[in-house]
Short mmCIF file of C-alpha atoms in Angstrom, two decimals:
data_model
loop_
_atom_site.label_atom_id
_atom_site.label_comp_id
_atom_site.label_asym_id
_atom_site.label_seq_id
_atom_site.Cartn_x
_atom_site.Cartn_y
_atom_site.Cartn_z
CA MET A 1 -0.07 -0.08 -0.10
CA GLN A 2 2.84 2.40 0.97
CA ILE A 3 4.54 1.45 -1.99
CA LEU A 4 1.72 2.27 -4.28
CA GLN A 5 1.47 5.51 -2.30
CA ILE A 6 5.14 6.53 -2.79
CA LEU A 7 5.05 5.49 -6.69
CA TRP A 8 1.99 7.89 -7.10
CA ASP A 9 3.35 10.41 -5.06
CA ARG A 10 6.85 10.69 -6.72
CA ARG A 11 5.62 9.47 -10.17
CA ASP A 12 7.60 11.99 -12.13
CA PHE A 13 10.76 10.55 -10.33
CA PHE A 14 9.94 7.14 -11.08
CA LEU A 15 9.17 7.43 -14.47
CA THR A 16 12.47 9.35 -15.33
CA CYS A 17 14.19 6.45 -13.41
CA LEU A 18 12.25 3.92 -15.52
CA ALA A 19 12.90 5.56 -18.82
CA GLU A 20 16.67 5.76 -17.92
CA HIS A 21 16.59 2.11 -16.74
CA ILE A 22 15.21 1.06 -20.21
CA ARG A 23 17.36 2.93 -21.94
CA ILE A 24 20.40 1.76 -20.36
CA SER A 25 19.22 -1.91 -20.41
CA LEU A 26 18.15 -1.64 -24.10
CA THR A 27 21.55 -0.18 -25.04
CA ALA A 28 23.20 -3.37 -23.55
CA ILE A 29 20.69 -5.93 -24.45
CA ILE A 30 21.44 -4.48 -28.33
CA CYS A 31 25.23 -4.51 -27.98
CA ALA A 32 25.22 -7.93 -26.02
CA GLY A 33 22.68 -9.12 -28.44
CA ILE A 34 24.55 -8.47 -31.42
CA SER A 35 28.06 -9.16 -30.69
CA GLY A 36 26.97 -12.22 -28.68
CA ILE A 37 25.31 -13.75 -31.69
CA LEU A 38 28.02 -12.80 -33.84
CA ALA A 39 30.64 -14.36 -31.34
CA GLY A 40 28.52 -17.37 -31.20
CA ILE A 41 28.53 -17.92 -34.99
CA LEU A 42 32.04 -17.26 -35.22
CA ILE A 43 32.99 -20.04 -32.47
CA SER A 44 30.64 -22.58 -33.80
CA ARG A 45 32.82 -22.48 -36.81
CA HIS A 46 36.22 -22.82 -35.08
CA LYS A 47 35.79 -25.36 -32.27
CA LYS A 48 39.22 -24.72 -30.75
CA LEU A 49 38.36 -20.83 -30.52
CA ALA A 50 35.10 -21.77 -28.98
CA GLY A 51 36.67 -23.62 -25.66
CA VAL A 52 38.84 -20.60 -25.14
CA VAL A 53 36.03 -17.68 -25.61
CA LEU A 54 33.33 -19.59 -23.65
CA GLY A 55 36.02 -20.16 -20.83
CA ILE A 56 36.69 -16.28 -20.91
CA ILE A 57 32.97 -15.42 -20.73
CA ASN A 58 32.54 -17.73 -18.11
CA VAL A 59 35.25 -16.52 -16.02
CA ILE A 60 34.01 -12.78 -16.29
CA TYR A 61 30.58 -14.23 -15.30
CA THR A 62 31.71 -15.45 -11.79
CA ILE A 63 33.22 -12.06 -11.10
CA PRO A 64 30.56 -10.33 -8.78
CA SER A 65 28.70 -7.51 -10.61
CA ILE A 66 29.50 -4.79 -8.16
CA SER A 67 33.46 -5.53 -8.40
CA LEU A 68 33.19 -5.56 -12.32
CA LEU A 69 31.73 -1.99 -12.12
CA GLY A 70 34.46 -1.04 -9.99
CA PHE A 71 37.14 -2.51 -12.21
CA LEU A 72 35.64 -0.47 -15.20
CA ILE A 73 35.85 2.94 -13.23
CA PRO A 74 39.66 3.54 -13.96
CA PHE A 75 39.11 2.82 -17.59
CA THR A 76 35.78 4.27 -18.38
CA GLY A 77 34.88 6.46 -15.49
CA ILE A 78 31.47 6.42 -13.69
CA GLY A 79 28.08 7.06 -15.35
CA ASN A 80 25.85 5.27 -17.85
CA LYS A 81 28.76 4.27 -20.21
CA THR A 82 30.45 2.14 -17.46
CA ALA A 83 26.97 0.62 -16.84
CA VAL A 84 26.37 -0.21 -20.16
CA ILE A 85 29.56 -1.79 -20.85
CA ALA A 86 29.45 -3.84 -17.70
CA LEU A 87 25.97 -5.18 -18.37
CA THR A 88 26.92 -5.87 -21.92
CA VAL A 89 29.84 -7.91 -20.88
CA TYR A 90 27.58 -9.93 -18.34
CA GLY A 91 24.82 -10.35 -20.87
CA LEU A 92 27.15 -12.20 -23.24
CA LEU A 93 27.34 -15.45 -21.56
CA PRO A 94 23.72 -16.79 -22.07
CA ILE A 95 23.48 -15.44 -25.59
CA VAL A 96 27.00 -16.64 -26.76
CA ARG A 97 26.36 -19.91 -25.05
CA ASN A 98 22.95 -20.52 -26.49
CA THR A 99 24.00 -19.26 -30.15
CA TYR A 100 26.86 -21.83 -29.92
CA THR A 101 24.94 -24.70 -28.56
CA GLY A 102 21.91 -24.11 -30.85
CA LEU A 103 24.10 -23.93 -34.13
CA THR A 104 26.13 -26.83 -33.02
CA ASN A 105 23.32 -29.32 -32.40
CA VAL A 106 21.60 -28.68 -35.60
CA ASP A 107 20.83 -32.17 -37.27
CA ALA A 108 24.16 -32.93 -39.04
CA GLY A 109 22.03 -34.87 -41.35
CA ILE A 110 19.84 -32.22 -42.53
CA LEU A 111 23.03 -30.02 -42.87
CA GLU A 112 24.60 -32.51 -45.05
CA VAL A 113 21.48 -32.93 -47.33
CA ALA A 114 21.41 -28.89 -47.68
CA GLU A 115 25.16 -29.19 -48.46
CA GLY A 116 24.33 -31.94 -51.04
CA LEU A 117 21.69 -30.13 -52.62
CA GLY A 118 24.25 -27.35 -53.34
CA ALA A 119 23.71 -24.70 -50.45
CA ASP A 120 27.06 -22.86 -49.89
CA ARG A 121 28.14 -22.02 -46.46
CA LYS A 122 26.37 -18.77 -46.21
CA GLN A 123 23.20 -20.23 -47.45
CA GLN A 124 23.57 -23.15 -44.91
CA LEU A 125 24.30 -20.68 -42.13
CA LEU A 126 21.28 -18.17 -42.94
CA GLY A 127 18.74 -20.70 -44.46
CA ILE A 128 19.12 -23.64 -42.32
CA ARG A 129 21.48 -23.51 -39.23
CA LEU A 130 20.28 -20.11 -37.83
CA PRO A 131 16.57 -20.82 -38.47
CA LEU A 132 16.88 -24.16 -36.73
CA ALA A 133 18.98 -22.97 -33.75
CA LEU A 134 16.58 -19.94 -33.34
CA PRO A 135 14.54 -21.34 -30.40
CA VAL A 136 17.77 -22.17 -28.47
CA ILE A 137 18.98 -18.56 -29.29
CA ILE A 138 15.52 -16.85 -28.37
CA SER A 139 15.73 -18.58 -25.06
CA GLY A 140 19.39 -17.41 -24.47
CA PHE A 141 18.14 -14.10 -25.38
CA ARG A 142 15.38 -14.29 -22.92
CA ASN A 143 17.82 -15.23 -20.24
CA MET A 144 20.14 -12.33 -21.19
CA VAL A 145 17.45 -9.46 -21.22
CA VAL A 146 16.09 -10.51 -17.51
CA MET A 147 19.39 -10.43 -16.28
CA ILE A 148 20.51 -7.22 -17.67
CA ILE A 149 17.28 -5.50 -16.61
CA ALA A 150 17.74 -7.07 -13.02
CA MET A 151 21.51 -6.05 -12.82
CA GLY A 152 20.69 -2.58 -14.12
CA GLY A 153 19.63 -2.13 -10.58
CA ILE A 154 23.14 -2.13 -9.40
CA ALA A 155 24.34 0.26 -11.94
CA SER A 156 23.36 3.36 -9.85
CA PHE A 157 26.29 2.51 -7.24
CA ILE A 158 28.83 3.89 -10.12
CA GLY A 159 26.82 6.98 -10.61
CA ALA A 160 24.38 5.49 -13.53
CA GLY A 161 20.73 6.29 -13.80
CA GLY A 162 17.85 3.82 -13.67
CA LEU A 163 15.58 2.45 -10.99
CA GLY A 164 18.83 1.70 -8.95
CA VAL A 165 18.81 5.36 -8.08
CA ALA A 166 15.72 4.97 -6.27
CA ILE A 167 16.96 1.77 -4.44
CA TYR A 168 20.23 3.38 -3.54
CA ARG A 169 18.44 6.57 -2.42
CA GLY A 170 15.97 4.35 -0.12
CA ILE A 171 18.93 2.67 1.42
CA THR A 172 21.06 5.58 2.26
CA THR A 173 18.03 7.67 3.74
CA TYR A 174 16.51 4.40 5.60
CA ASN A 175 13.45 4.77 3.27
CA MET A 176 12.64 1.10 2.93
CA THR A 177 9.42 2.10 0.86
CA LEU A 178 11.59 4.02 -1.83
CA THR A 179 13.81 0.81 -1.91
CA ALA A 180 11.06 -1.63 -2.26
CA ALA A 181 9.36 0.66 -4.96
CA GLY A 182 12.38 0.71 -7.03
CA SER A 183 12.95 -2.97 -6.68
CA VAL A 184 9.25 -3.92 -7.51
CA LEU A 185 9.56 -1.92 -10.67
CA ILE A 186 12.59 -3.66 -11.85
CA ALA A 187 10.97 -6.92 -11.24
CA LEU A 188 7.85 -5.61 -13.23
CA LEU A 189 10.04 -4.65 -16.13
CA ALA A 190 11.97 -7.88 -16.05
CA LEU A 191 8.78 -9.98 -15.79
CA PHE A 192 7.09 -8.08 -18.63
CA CYS A 193 10.13 -8.59 -20.93
CA ASP A 194 10.30 -12.05 -20.00
CA ARG A 195 6.58 -12.68 -20.84
CA LEU A 196 7.02 -10.77 -24.00
CA LEU A 197 9.79 -12.90 -25.20
CA SER A 198 8.50 -16.17 -23.68
CA ALA A 199 5.33 -15.59 -26.18
CA ALA A 200 7.95 -15.11 -29.05
CA GLU A 201 9.58 -18.18 -28.15
CA LYS A 202 6.46 -20.01 -27.86
CA ARG A 203 5.38 -18.69 -31.57
CA VAL A 204 8.69 -20.22 -33.10
CA ASN A 205 8.51 -23.28 -31.16
CA ARG A 206 5.01 -24.19 -32.35
CA ARG A 207 6.07 -23.40 -35.88
CA TYR A 208 8.85 -25.78 -35.71
CA GLY A 209 6.64 -28.26 -33.96
CA ILE A 210 8.26 -28.31 -30.56
CA GLU A 211 5.54 -28.13 -27.96
CA MET B 1 25.64 -43.92 -74.78
CA SER B 2 27.63 -41.42 -72.95
CA LYS B 3 29.32 -41.59 -69.76
CA VAL B 4 27.78 -39.35 -67.32
CA ILE B 5 29.93 -40.74 -63.97
CA GLU B 6 33.14 -41.88 -63.90
CA ILE B 7 34.82 -43.07 -60.73
CA ARG B 8 38.40 -44.14 -61.16
CA ASN B 9 40.46 -46.28 -58.60
CA VAL B 10 39.03 -44.24 -55.53
CA THR B 11 39.99 -44.73 -51.94
CA ALA B 12 38.50 -43.42 -48.88
CA ALA B 13 39.18 -43.63 -45.27
CA TYR B 14 37.66 -42.35 -42.13
CA GLY B 15 40.99 -42.26 -39.80
CA GLU B 16 42.51 -45.73 -39.98
CA ASN B 17 39.30 -47.18 -41.26
CA GLU B 18 39.61 -47.76 -44.83
CA VAL B 19 35.87 -47.68 -46.25
CA LEU B 20 36.57 -47.82 -49.94
CA ARG B 21 39.57 -49.25 -51.69
CA GLN B 22 40.32 -49.19 -55.14
CA VAL B 23 36.90 -48.85 -56.30
CA SER B 24 35.91 -48.02 -60.18
CA MET B 25 32.69 -47.65 -61.96
CA THR B 26 31.13 -46.32 -65.02
CA VAL B 27 27.56 -44.99 -65.33
CA ASN B 28 26.07 -44.07 -68.73
CA GLN B 29 23.26 -41.66 -69.56
CA GLY B 30 19.73 -43.06 -68.60
CA GLU B 31 21.03 -45.85 -66.39
CA PHE B 32 19.37 -46.89 -63.27
CA ILE B 33 22.15 -48.28 -61.07
CA VAL B 34 21.30 -49.94 -57.81
CA ILE B 35 23.95 -50.39 -55.20
CA ILE B 36 23.36 -53.13 -52.58
CA GLY B 37 25.52 -54.59 -49.63
CA PRO B 38 25.49 -54.72 -46.22
CA SER B 39 25.96 -51.96 -43.59
CA GLY B 40 29.31 -50.54 -43.64
CA CYS B 41 30.25 -51.84 -47.16
CA GLY B 42 30.99 -48.33 -48.21
CA LYS B 43 27.68 -47.70 -50.51
CA THR B 44 26.83 -44.37 -48.79
CA THR B 45 30.30 -43.11 -49.17
CA LEU B 46 30.69 -43.93 -52.78
CA LEU B 47 27.67 -42.03 -53.36
CA LYS B 48 28.80 -39.05 -51.52
CA MET B 49 31.64 -39.06 -53.49
CA ILE B 50 29.79 -38.36 -56.66
CA ASN B 51 28.45 -34.87 -55.30
CA GLY B 52 31.67 -34.06 -53.55
CA LEU B 53 30.27 -34.70 -49.96
CA VAL B 54 33.22 -37.07 -49.58
CA ALA B 55 36.50 -36.61 -51.04
CA PRO B 56 38.50 -39.36 -52.40
CA ALA B 57 41.89 -39.88 -50.57
CA GLU B 58 43.23 -41.39 -53.97
CA GLY B 59 41.78 -41.60 -57.52
CA GLU B 60 39.49 -39.50 -59.27
CA VAL B 61 35.73 -38.68 -59.99
CA LEU B 62 34.36 -37.20 -63.26
CA VAL B 63 30.76 -35.89 -63.48
CA HIS B 64 29.89 -35.13 -66.96
CA GLY B 65 33.59 -35.56 -68.10
CA GLU B 66 34.67 -32.86 -65.51
CA LEU B 67 36.86 -33.66 -62.68
CA LEU B 68 35.30 -33.04 -59.34
CA THR B 69 38.55 -31.43 -57.85
CA GLU B 70 38.47 -28.84 -60.70
CA CYS B 71 35.05 -27.71 -60.81
CA ASN B 72 33.05 -25.51 -58.41
CA PRO B 73 31.34 -28.20 -56.10
CA VAL B 74 28.37 -26.05 -55.06
CA ALA B 75 27.26 -25.17 -58.83
CA MET B 76 27.84 -29.03 -59.52
CA ARG B 77 25.58 -30.18 -56.80
CA ARG B 78 23.06 -27.99 -57.91
CA ARG B 79 22.68 -30.08 -61.00
CA ILE B 80 22.64 -33.34 -59.27
CA GLY B 81 19.57 -34.21 -57.19
CA TYR B 82 20.03 -35.68 -53.63
CA ALA B 83 17.40 -37.86 -51.69
CA VAL B 84 18.07 -39.63 -48.54
CA GLN B 85 16.51 -42.16 -46.14
CA GLY B 86 13.65 -40.43 -44.10
CA ALA B 87 13.65 -37.52 -46.63
CA ARG B 88 15.11 -35.00 -43.92
CA LEU B 89 13.09 -32.25 -45.20
CA PHE B 90 13.84 -28.68 -43.72
CA PRO B 91 11.55 -28.79 -40.72
CA HIS B 92 11.30 -24.99 -40.62
CA LEU B 93 10.11 -24.69 -44.19
CA THR B 94 6.91 -25.48 -45.86
CA VAL B 95 6.42 -28.01 -48.38
CA GLU B 96 6.35 -25.32 -50.94
CA ASP B 97 9.72 -23.92 -49.76
CA ASN B 98 11.23 -27.61 -49.17
CA ILE B 99 10.60 -28.14 -52.97
CA CYS B 100 11.79 -24.79 -54.33
CA TYR B 101 14.95 -24.89 -52.25
CA VAL B 102 17.55 -25.75 -54.94
CA PRO B 103 16.16 -23.36 -57.40
CA GLY B 104 15.89 -20.60 -54.89
CA LEU B 105 19.67 -21.04 -54.22
CA THR B 106 20.57 -19.51 -57.47
CA ARG B 107 18.07 -16.87 -57.72
CA LYS B 108 15.15 -15.23 -55.98
CA LEU B 109 11.84 -17.02 -57.14
CA ALA B 110 8.56 -14.87 -57.68
CA LYS B 111 5.80 -16.07 -55.72
CA GLU B 112 3.77 -17.17 -58.72
CA GLU B 113 6.63 -18.95 -60.01
CA LYS B 114 6.93 -20.84 -56.87
CA HIS B 115 3.31 -21.80 -57.05
CA ILE B 116 3.64 -23.11 -60.53
CA LEU B 117 6.94 -25.19 -59.65
CA THR B 118 5.48 -26.59 -56.52
CA GLY B 119 2.35 -27.65 -58.30
CA LYS B 120 4.06 -29.24 -61.01
CA MET B 121 6.35 -31.27 -58.68
CA LEU B 122 3.58 -32.27 -56.12
CA ASN B 123 1.72 -33.58 -59.37
CA MET B 124 4.85 -35.44 -60.52
CA VAL B 125 5.23 -37.23 -57.16
CA GLN B 126 1.47 -37.63 -56.89
CA LEU B 127 0.80 -35.65 -54.02
CA PRO B 128 -2.36 -33.25 -53.65
CA VAL B 129 -1.41 -29.59 -54.24
CA GLU B 130 -3.13 -28.91 -50.79
CA LEU B 131 -0.12 -29.92 -49.05
CA ALA B 132 2.10 -27.11 -50.32
CA GLY B 133 1.60 -25.09 -47.44
CA ARG B 134 2.22 -27.49 -44.74
CA PHE B 135 5.02 -28.26 -42.61
CA PRO B 136 7.01 -31.33 -42.62
CA ARG B 137 5.91 -32.49 -39.32
CA GLN B 138 2.34 -32.48 -40.69
CA LEU B 139 3.22 -35.07 -43.29
CA SER B 140 3.09 -38.91 -43.09
CA GLY B 141 6.29 -40.91 -43.75
CA GLY B 142 5.42 -41.74 -47.25
CA GLN B 143 4.48 -38.12 -47.93
CA LYS B 144 7.46 -36.81 -46.63
CA GLN B 145 9.42 -38.98 -48.84
CA ARG B 146 7.71 -38.15 -51.78
CA VAL B 147 8.32 -34.40 -51.15
CA GLY B 148 12.03 -35.35 -50.59
CA ILE B 149 12.22 -36.63 -54.19
CA ALA B 150 10.08 -33.69 -55.31
CA ARG B 151 12.84 -31.42 -53.68
CA ALA B 152 15.54 -33.29 -55.29
CA MET B 153 13.82 -33.20 -58.94
CA ALA B 154 12.90 -29.47 -58.88
CA ALA B 155 15.91 -27.99 -60.44
CA GLU B 156 15.48 -30.65 -63.08
CA PRO B 157 18.84 -32.51 -62.43
CA ASP B 158 19.80 -35.12 -65.07
CA ILE B 159 21.47 -37.17 -62.09
CA LEU B 160 19.72 -38.09 -59.07
CA LEU B 161 21.35 -39.78 -56.05
CA MET B 162 19.27 -41.75 -53.88
CA ASP B 163 20.36 -43.18 -50.47
CA GLU B 164 17.97 -45.74 -49.06
CA PRO B 165 15.05 -43.40 -49.99
CA PHE B 166 12.27 -45.75 -49.11
CA GLY B 167 14.16 -47.22 -46.29
CA ALA B 168 11.75 -45.65 -43.59
CA VAL B 169 8.19 -46.23 -45.30
CA ASP B 170 5.90 -49.10 -45.05
CA GLU B 171 5.95 -51.74 -47.46
CA ILE B 172 2.62 -50.61 -49.30
CA THR B 173 3.82 -47.19 -49.75
CA ARG B 174 7.17 -48.40 -50.73
CA LYS B 175 5.71 -50.45 -53.74
CA GLY B 176 3.99 -47.28 -54.97
CA LEU B 177 7.14 -45.04 -54.51
CA GLN B 178 9.13 -47.59 -56.97
CA GLU B 179 6.56 -47.73 -59.61
CA GLU B 180 6.33 -43.94 -59.48
CA LEU B 181 10.27 -43.58 -59.53
CA LEU B 182 10.61 -46.18 -62.39
CA SER B 183 7.97 -44.15 -64.37
CA LEU B 184 9.53 -40.91 -63.53
CA GLN B 185 12.95 -42.04 -64.77
CA LYS B 186 11.47 -43.69 -67.99
CA ARG B 187 9.72 -40.32 -68.61
CA MET B 188 12.68 -38.00 -67.78
CA GLY B 189 15.36 -40.01 -69.04
CA ILE B 190 17.67 -39.21 -65.82
CA THR B 191 20.30 -41.01 -64.66
CA ILE B 192 19.72 -42.43 -61.04
CA ILE B 193 22.31 -44.12 -58.58
CA PHE B 194 19.98 -45.79 -55.70
CA ILE B 195 21.26 -47.50 -52.72
CA THR B 196 19.45 -50.27 -50.98
CA HIS B 197 19.81 -53.09 -49.00
CA ASP B 198 16.90 -55.08 -50.23
CA ILE B 199 17.45 -57.32 -53.10
CA GLY B 200 13.76 -57.24 -54.21
CA GLU B 201 13.92 -53.54 -54.43
CA ALA B 202 17.16 -53.75 -56.41
CA PHE B 203 15.79 -56.22 -58.91
CA LYS B 204 12.74 -54.35 -59.56
CA LEU B 205 14.41 -50.96 -59.94
CA GLY B 206 17.78 -51.58 -61.53
CA SER B 207 18.83 -51.60 -65.02
CA ARG B 208 22.37 -52.62 -63.47
CA ILE B 209 22.97 -53.65 -59.96
CA LEU B 210 26.37 -53.33 -58.21
CA ILE B 211 26.92 -55.51 -55.19
CA MET B 212 29.37 -54.24 -52.85
CA LYS B 213 31.29 -55.57 -49.77
CA ASP B 214 34.07 -54.46 -47.64
CA GLY B 215 34.81 -51.32 -49.49
CA GLY B 216 34.82 -52.74 -52.81
CA ILE B 217 32.44 -53.66 -55.75
CA LEU B 218 32.24 -57.43 -55.70
CA GLN B 219 29.91 -58.16 -58.85
CA GLU B 220 28.11 -56.02 -61.11
CA GLY B 221 25.52 -56.81 -63.83
CA THR B 222 21.79 -57.00 -64.74
CA LYS B 223 19.51 -59.21 -62.48
CA GLU B 224 19.77 -61.99 -65.13
CA GLU B 225 23.37 -61.92 -65.25
CA LEU B 226 23.66 -62.15 -61.50
CA LEU B 227 21.30 -64.68 -61.12
CA LYS B 228 23.08 -66.81 -63.77
CA ASN B 229 26.46 -66.36 -62.64
CA PRO B 230 26.76 -65.37 -59.03
CA LYS B 231 30.61 -64.67 -58.26
CA ASP B 232 30.79 -66.47 -54.91
CA ALA B 233 28.69 -67.76 -51.83
CA PHE B 234 28.06 -64.22 -50.66
CA VAL B 235 26.52 -63.12 -53.81
CA ARG B 236 24.48 -66.20 -54.10
CA GLN B 237 23.31 -65.76 -50.40
CA LEU B 238 22.60 -62.13 -50.95
CA LEU B 239 20.40 -62.89 -54.16
CA LEU B 240 18.46 -65.63 -52.43
CA ARG B 241 17.09 -63.17 -49.75
#
């Protein structure tokens, strides 16, 4: 009840934070999405590279998010830019891994038929492998989006905007309601995006006959 | 009769395992060659050599008088039809898009053109045109196999390679498919190389039958020649089945 009250009373503040949160997350999602899918495609072609790249991304993933933000400050300073970089790096793991898994698990028999019928490598990738890997890639993408939105809450600790500002301000001023309101909004945003992508995933799966 | 395919002394190996040793064969225009032999005898490898999916360790393969190593394998494959067991249709494409796959590799087809081609091909393999919009998972095994043949034939190849294409369908459907394939081959005058492990199928379809064993061609000939003069006990045993 208190949360609803504070959300209404300070709606301008929350709206600004929400918009900022969406902007930062979306930038990171686009960066991580594009580079992650490209990296996944690349390592699916070079098996040796795959181990190395996935290893590095795995290690980065184990660094606590708050310390990753700290590490970045000397290089990129504080603010939104650093936040976007950190979120992008974190978001890479699910999308790279799923793109790689999806592409390498495509039925070898089907690929061989495509090759035997005269598809060149690009046609095999764009026409057969990527579409067949799509369900797995989308599920990685969904994972990534939820993670980036949730982690975006910490970005305000290094001076970035977003709903983390509300959480942080609530903590420093002993205003638990403010912290809770910010958290609830992040959770709702993440849930909403998750639902949206889950619907997309279901549509693709239905088309492919995976129920 | 002109030679369409020539295979000269090819050898193939997967690691230590030699799957083909010094195999030679010649295929003439319009022949229906059936290759038969037990699993692991190298028949699939031999077939894949013709469309360059497997490269020989030694020896050479000529298609239409051209050395495979000297021509563009992608362009060459588009002129050779390829159908395999279980059809292996592309699950994310409709029947129409599966059938139009090979022509679509070289140029973008207009909608009208795709409809016409699909109608023609479905008609050829005796399937109703209504199936065009369906996905492979909505088809029966026999229908899939027919679409697989339609896909292989859509770019009007003059050579058709078939690797146990009727292996996964029931007896009655198989009989029908065999009849259709025979009449299709007579109508179009194409050269077919067909793998099976069923001697009845080999006798029914093959204008010439190649018996393979342990990576080599043991004996070849027409049904009558083989029945009259089986080379050894293995061939006799095979012919009896």
